[in-house]
PDB file of C-alpha atoms in Angstrom:
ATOM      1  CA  UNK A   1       0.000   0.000   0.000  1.00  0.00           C
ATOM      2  CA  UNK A   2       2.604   2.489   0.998  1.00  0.00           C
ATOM      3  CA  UNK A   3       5.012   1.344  -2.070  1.00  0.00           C
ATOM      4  CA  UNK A   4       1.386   2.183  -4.095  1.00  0.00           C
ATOM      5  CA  UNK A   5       1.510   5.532  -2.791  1.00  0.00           C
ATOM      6  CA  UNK A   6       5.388   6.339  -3.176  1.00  0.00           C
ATOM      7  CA  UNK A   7       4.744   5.087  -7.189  1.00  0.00           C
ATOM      8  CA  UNK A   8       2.101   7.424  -7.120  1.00  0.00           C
ATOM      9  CA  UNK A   9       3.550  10.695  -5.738  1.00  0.00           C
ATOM     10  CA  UNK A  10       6.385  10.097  -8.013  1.00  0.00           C
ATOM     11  CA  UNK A  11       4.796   9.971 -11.159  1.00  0.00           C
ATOM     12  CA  UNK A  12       3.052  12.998 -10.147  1.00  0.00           C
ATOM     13  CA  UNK A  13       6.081  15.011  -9.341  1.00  0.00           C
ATOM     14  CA  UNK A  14       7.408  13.887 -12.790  1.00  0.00           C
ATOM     15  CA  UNK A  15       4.368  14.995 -14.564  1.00  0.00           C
ATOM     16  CA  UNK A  16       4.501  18.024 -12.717  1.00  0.00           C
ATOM     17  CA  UNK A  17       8.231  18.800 -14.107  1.00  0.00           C
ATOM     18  CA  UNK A  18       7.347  17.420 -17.326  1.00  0.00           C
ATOM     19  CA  UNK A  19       4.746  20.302 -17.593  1.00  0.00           C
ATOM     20  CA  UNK A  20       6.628  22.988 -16.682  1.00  0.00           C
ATOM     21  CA  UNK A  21       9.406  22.374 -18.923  1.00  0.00           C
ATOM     22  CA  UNK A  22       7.165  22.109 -21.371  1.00  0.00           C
ATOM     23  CA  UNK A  23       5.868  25.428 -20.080  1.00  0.00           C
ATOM     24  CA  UNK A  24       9.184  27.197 -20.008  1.00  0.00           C
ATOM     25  CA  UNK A  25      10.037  25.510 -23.330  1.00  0.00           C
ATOM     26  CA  UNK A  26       7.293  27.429 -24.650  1.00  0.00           C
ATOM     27  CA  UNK A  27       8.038  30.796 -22.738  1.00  0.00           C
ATOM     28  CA  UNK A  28      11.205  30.554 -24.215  1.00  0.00           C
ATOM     29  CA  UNK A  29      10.577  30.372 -27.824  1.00  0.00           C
ATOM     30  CA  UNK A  30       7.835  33.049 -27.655  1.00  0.00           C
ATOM     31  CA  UNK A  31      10.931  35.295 -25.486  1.00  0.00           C
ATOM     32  CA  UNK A  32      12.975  34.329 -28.512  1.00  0.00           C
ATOM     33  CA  UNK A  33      10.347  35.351 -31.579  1.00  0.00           C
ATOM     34  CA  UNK A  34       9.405  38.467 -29.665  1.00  0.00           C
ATOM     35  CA  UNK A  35      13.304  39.294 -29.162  1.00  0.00           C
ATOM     36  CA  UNK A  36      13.539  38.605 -32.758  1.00  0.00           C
ATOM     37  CA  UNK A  37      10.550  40.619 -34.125  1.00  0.00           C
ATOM     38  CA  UNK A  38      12.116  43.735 -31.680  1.00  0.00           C
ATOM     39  CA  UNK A  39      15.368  43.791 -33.465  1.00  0.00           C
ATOM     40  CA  UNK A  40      13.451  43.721 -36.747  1.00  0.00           C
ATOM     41  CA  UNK A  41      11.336  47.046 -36.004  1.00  0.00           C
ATOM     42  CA  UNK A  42      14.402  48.552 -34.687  1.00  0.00           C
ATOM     43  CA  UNK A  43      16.303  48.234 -37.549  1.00  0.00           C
ATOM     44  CA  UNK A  44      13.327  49.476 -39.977  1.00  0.00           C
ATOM     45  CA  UNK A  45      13.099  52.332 -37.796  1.00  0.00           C
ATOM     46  CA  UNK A  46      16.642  53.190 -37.761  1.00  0.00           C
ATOM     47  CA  UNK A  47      16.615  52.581 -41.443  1.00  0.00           C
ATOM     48  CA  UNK A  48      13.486  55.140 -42.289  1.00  0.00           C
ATOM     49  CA  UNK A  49      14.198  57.911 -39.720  1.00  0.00           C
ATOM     50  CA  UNK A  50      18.409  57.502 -39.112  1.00  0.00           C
ATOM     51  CA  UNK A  51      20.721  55.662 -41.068  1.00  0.00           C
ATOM     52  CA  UNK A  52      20.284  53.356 -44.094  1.00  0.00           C
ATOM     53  CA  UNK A  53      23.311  51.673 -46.392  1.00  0.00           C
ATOM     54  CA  UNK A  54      23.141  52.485 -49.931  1.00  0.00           C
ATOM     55  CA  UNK A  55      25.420  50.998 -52.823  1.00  0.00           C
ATOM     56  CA  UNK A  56      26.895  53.420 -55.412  1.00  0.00           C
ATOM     57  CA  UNK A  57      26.221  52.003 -58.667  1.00  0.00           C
ATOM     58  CA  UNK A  58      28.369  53.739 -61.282  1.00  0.00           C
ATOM     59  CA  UNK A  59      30.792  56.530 -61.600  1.00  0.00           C
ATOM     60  CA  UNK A  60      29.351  59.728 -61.779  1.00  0.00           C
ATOM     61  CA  UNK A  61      30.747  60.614 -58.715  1.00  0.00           C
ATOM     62  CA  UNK A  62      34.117  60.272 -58.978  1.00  0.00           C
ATOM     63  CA  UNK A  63      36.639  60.809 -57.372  1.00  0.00           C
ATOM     64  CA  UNK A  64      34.312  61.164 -54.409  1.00  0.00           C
ATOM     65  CA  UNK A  65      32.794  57.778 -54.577  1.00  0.00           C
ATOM     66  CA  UNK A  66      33.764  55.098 -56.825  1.00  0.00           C
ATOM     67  CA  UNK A  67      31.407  52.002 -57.842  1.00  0.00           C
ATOM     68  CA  UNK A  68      30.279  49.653 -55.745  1.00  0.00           C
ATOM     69  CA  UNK A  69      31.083  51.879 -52.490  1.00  0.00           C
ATOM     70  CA  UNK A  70      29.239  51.447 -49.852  1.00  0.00           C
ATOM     71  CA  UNK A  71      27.433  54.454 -47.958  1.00  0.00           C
ATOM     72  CA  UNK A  72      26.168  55.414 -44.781  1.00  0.00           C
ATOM     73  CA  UNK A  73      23.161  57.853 -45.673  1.00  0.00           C
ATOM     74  CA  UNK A  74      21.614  59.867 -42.590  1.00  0.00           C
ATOM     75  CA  UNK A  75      18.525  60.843 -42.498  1.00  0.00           C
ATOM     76  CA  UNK A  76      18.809  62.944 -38.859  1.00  0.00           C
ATOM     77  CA  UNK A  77      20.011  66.572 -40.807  1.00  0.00           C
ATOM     78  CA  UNK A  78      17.169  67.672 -43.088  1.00  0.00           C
ATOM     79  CA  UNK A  79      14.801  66.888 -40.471  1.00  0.00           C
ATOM     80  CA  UNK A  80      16.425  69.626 -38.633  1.00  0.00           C
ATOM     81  CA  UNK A  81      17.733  72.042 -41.383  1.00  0.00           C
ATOM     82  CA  UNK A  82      17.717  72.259 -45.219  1.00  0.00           C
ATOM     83  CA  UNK A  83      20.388  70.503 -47.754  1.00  0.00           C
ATOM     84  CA  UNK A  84      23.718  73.335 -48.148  1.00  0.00           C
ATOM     85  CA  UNK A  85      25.658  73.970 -51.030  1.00  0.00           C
ATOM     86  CA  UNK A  86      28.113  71.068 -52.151  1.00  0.00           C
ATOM     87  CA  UNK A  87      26.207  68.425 -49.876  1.00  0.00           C
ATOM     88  CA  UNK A  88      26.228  64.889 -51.640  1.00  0.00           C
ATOM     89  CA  UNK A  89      22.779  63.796 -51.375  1.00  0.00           C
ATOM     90  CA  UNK A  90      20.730  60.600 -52.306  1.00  0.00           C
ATOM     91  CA  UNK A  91      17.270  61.417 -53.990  1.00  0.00           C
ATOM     92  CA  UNK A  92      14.564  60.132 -55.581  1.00  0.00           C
ATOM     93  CA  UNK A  93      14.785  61.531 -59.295  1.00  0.00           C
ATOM     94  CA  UNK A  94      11.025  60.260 -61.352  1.00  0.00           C
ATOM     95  CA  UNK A  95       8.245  59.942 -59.048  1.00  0.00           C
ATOM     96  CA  UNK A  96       6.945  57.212 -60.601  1.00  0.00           C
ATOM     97  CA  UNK A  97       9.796  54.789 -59.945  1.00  0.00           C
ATOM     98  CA  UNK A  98      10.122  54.131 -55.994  1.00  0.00           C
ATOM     99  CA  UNK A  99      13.544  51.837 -56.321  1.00  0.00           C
ATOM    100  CA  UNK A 100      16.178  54.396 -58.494  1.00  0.00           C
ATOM    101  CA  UNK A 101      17.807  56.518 -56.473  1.00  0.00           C
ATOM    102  CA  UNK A 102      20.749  59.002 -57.297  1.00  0.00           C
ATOM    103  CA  UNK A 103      23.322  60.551 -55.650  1.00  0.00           C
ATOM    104  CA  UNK A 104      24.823  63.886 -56.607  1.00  0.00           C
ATOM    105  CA  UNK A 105      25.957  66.677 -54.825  1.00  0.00           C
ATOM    106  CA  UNK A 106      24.235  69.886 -54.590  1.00  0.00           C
ATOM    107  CA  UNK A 107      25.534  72.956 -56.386  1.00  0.00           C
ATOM    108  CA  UNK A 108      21.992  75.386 -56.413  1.00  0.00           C
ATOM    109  CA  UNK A 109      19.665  76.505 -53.175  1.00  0.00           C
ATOM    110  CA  UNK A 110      16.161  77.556 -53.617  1.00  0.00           C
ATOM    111  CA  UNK A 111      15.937  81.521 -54.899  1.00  0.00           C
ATOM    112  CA  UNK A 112      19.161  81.149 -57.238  1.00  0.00           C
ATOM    113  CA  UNK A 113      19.782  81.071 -61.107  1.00  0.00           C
ATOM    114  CA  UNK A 114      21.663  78.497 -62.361  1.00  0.00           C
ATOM    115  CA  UNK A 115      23.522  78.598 -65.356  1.00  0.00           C
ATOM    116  CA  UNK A 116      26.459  76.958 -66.849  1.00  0.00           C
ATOM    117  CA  UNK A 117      28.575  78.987 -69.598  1.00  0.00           C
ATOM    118  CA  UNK A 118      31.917  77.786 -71.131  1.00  0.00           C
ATOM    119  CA  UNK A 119      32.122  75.399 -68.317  1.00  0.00           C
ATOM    120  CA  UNK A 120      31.667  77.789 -66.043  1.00  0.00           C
ATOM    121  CA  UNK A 121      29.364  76.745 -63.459  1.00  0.00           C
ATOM    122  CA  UNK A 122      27.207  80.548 -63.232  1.00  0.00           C
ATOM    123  CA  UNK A 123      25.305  81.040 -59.618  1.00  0.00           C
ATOM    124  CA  UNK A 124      23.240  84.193 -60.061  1.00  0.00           C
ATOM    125  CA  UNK A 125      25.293  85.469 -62.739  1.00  0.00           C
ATOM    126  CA  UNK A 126      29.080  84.926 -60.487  1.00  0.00           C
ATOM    127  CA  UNK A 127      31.474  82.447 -60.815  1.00  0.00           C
ATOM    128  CA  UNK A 128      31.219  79.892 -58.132  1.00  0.00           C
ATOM    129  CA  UNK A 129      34.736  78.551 -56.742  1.00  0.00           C
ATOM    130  CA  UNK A 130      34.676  75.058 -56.118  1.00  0.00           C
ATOM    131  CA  UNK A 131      36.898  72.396 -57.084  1.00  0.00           C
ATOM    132  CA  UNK A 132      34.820  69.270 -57.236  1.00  0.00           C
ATOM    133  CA  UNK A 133      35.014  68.123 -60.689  1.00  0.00           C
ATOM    134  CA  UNK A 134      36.724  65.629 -62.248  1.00  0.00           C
ATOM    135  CA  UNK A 135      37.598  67.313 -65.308  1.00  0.00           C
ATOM    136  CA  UNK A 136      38.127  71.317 -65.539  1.00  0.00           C
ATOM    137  CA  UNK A 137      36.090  70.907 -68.650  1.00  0.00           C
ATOM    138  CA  UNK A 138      32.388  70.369 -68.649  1.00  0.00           C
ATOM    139  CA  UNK A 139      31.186  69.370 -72.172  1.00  0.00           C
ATOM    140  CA  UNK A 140      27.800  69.882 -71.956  1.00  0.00           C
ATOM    141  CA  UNK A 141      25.651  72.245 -70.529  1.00  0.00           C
ATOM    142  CA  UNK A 142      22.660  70.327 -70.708  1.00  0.00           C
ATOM    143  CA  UNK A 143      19.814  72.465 -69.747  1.00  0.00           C
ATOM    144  CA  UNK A 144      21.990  74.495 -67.650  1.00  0.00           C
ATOM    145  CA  UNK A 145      22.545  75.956 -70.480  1.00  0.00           C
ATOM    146  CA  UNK A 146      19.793  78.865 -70.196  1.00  0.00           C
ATOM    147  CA  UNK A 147      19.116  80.003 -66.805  1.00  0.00           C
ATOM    148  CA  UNK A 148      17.872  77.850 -64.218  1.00  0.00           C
ATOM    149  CA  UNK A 149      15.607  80.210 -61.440  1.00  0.00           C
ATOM    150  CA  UNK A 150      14.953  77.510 -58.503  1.00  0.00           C
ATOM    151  CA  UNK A 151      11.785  77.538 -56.716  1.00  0.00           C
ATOM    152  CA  UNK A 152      10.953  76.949 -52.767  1.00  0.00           C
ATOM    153  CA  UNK A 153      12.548  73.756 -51.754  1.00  0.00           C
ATOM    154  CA  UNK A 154      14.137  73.397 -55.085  1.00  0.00           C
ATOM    155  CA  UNK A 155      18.048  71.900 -56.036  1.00  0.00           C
ATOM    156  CA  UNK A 156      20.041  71.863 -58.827  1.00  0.00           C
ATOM    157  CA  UNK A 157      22.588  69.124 -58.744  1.00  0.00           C
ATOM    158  CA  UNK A 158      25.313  67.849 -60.390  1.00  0.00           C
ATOM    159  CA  UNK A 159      27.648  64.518 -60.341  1.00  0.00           C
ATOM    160  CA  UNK A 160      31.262  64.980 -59.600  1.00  0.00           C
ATOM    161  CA  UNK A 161      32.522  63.121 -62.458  1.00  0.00           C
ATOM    162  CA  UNK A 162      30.594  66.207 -64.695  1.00  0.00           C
ATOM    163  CA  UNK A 163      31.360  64.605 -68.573  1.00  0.00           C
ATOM    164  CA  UNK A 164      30.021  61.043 -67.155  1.00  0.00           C
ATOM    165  CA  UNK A 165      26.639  62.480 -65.214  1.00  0.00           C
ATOM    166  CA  UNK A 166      23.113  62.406 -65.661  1.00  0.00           C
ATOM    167  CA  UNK A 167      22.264  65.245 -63.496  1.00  0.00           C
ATOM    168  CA  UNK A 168      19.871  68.259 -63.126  1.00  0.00           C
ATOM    169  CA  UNK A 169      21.295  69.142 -66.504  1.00  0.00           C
ATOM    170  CA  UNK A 170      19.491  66.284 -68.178  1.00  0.00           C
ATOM    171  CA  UNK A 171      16.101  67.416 -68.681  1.00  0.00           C
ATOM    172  CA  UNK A 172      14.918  63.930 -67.422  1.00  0.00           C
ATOM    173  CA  UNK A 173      15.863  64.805 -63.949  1.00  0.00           C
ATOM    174  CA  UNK A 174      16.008  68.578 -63.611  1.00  0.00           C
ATOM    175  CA  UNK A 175      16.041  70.244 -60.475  1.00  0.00           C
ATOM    176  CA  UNK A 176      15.510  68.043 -57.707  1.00  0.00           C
ATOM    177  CA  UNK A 177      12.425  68.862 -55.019  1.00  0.00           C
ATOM    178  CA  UNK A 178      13.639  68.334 -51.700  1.00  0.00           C
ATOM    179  CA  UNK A 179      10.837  66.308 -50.926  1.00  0.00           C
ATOM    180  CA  UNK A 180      12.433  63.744 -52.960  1.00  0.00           C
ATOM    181  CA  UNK A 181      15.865  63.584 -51.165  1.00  0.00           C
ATOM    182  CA  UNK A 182      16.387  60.686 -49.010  1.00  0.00           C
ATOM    183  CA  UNK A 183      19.175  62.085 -46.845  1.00  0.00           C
ATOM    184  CA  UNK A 184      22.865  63.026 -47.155  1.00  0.00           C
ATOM    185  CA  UNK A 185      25.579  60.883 -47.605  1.00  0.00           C
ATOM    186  CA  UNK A 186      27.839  60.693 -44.238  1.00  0.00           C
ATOM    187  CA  UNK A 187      30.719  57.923 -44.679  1.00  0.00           C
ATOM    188  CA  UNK A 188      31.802  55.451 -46.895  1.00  0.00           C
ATOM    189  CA  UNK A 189      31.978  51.957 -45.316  1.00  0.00           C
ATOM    190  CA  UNK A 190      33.162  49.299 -47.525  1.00  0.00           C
ATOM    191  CA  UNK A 191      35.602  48.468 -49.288  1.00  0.00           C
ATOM    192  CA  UNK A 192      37.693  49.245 -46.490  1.00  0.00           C
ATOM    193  CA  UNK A 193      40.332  51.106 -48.304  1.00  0.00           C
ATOM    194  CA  UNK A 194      37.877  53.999 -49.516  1.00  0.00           C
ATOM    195  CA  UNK A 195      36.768  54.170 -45.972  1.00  0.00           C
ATOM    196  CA  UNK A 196      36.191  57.750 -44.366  1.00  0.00           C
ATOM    197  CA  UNK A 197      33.582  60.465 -44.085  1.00  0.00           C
ATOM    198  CA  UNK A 198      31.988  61.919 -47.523  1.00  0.00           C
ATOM    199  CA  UNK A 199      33.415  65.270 -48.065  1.00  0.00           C
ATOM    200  CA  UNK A 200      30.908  67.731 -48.553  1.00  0.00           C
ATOM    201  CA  UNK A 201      32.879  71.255 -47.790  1.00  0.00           C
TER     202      UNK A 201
END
């Protein structure tokens, strides 16, 4: 009778621990999904209001950035203020295509007029001094051509690598609208040797 009774009181205990590992099994992997799903909204966050990688594809904005880099873009700056002259921005260029992005730097703020002469880069009618370009030469004006007046919250870029740039001199992509900018270009990442800060003054 009393070996009936130990039998029984064990298998209960057992039971007991069975269920509660089975218990904490459980807690566990719903810890682990909801640690998981965290890290997943953190980084989407991070990526749509701070800092998202982008890869330069081509080499319009050489020497700057080369193809293939690999860019830290922030998104914290024109939140806070608007883009300045000689920025390198990333930007959204036809409205109807949400994946193409470019990145250029900016040359003309909103109230200027633009114009490019003998490949002289014209900023309300004065020279502007900046040493950017690839080449000393640009070989086409584009658009630039006549003058360019800029609107509120308007942009006139251009890539560095001027002769091998489509650009706000290609009437495709004009001046750019700064709702369309993504953010501004901060460091170059990878590969390790171009590694370092954009340069943007």
């Amino acid at each position: 009778m009393r070996n009936d009774i130990k039998i029984e009181e064990t298998a209960t205990v057992e039971n007991d621990k069975g269920m509660q590992d089975g218990k904490s099994f459980l807690r566990q992997s719903i810890e682990t999904v909801a640690y998981f799903i965290i890290i997943f909204v953190v980084v989407l966050l991070v990526q749509r209001f701070l800092i998202q990688p982008v890869e330069v594809n081509g080499s319009s904005m050489e020497p700057t950035l080369h193809n293939n880099n690999h860019v830290l873009l922030e998104k914290i700056s024109y939140s806070l203020s608007e883009p300045k002259r000689f920025d390198v921005i990333v930007f959204q260029p036809y409205e109807d295509d949400n994946e193409l992005y470019y990145i250029k730097r900016v040359i003309g703020l909103p109230g200027e007029t633009v114009q490019i002469m003998d490949s002289v880069i014209l900023i309300n009618g004065e020279r502007l001094d900046e040493n950017y370009g690839l080449e000393n030469l640009i070989k086409s004006a584009g658009i630039a051509g006549e003058k360019i007046v800029l609107g509120e919250g308007e942009y006139f870029v251009l890539g560095d690598n001027r002769n091998n740039s489509k650009d706000s001199r290609d009437p495709s992509v004009g001046v750019v609208k700064q709702d369309s900018i993504l953010g501004r270009a901060w460091c170059t990442i990878w590969p390790f040797r171009d590694f370092g800060i954009v340069k943007h003054k």
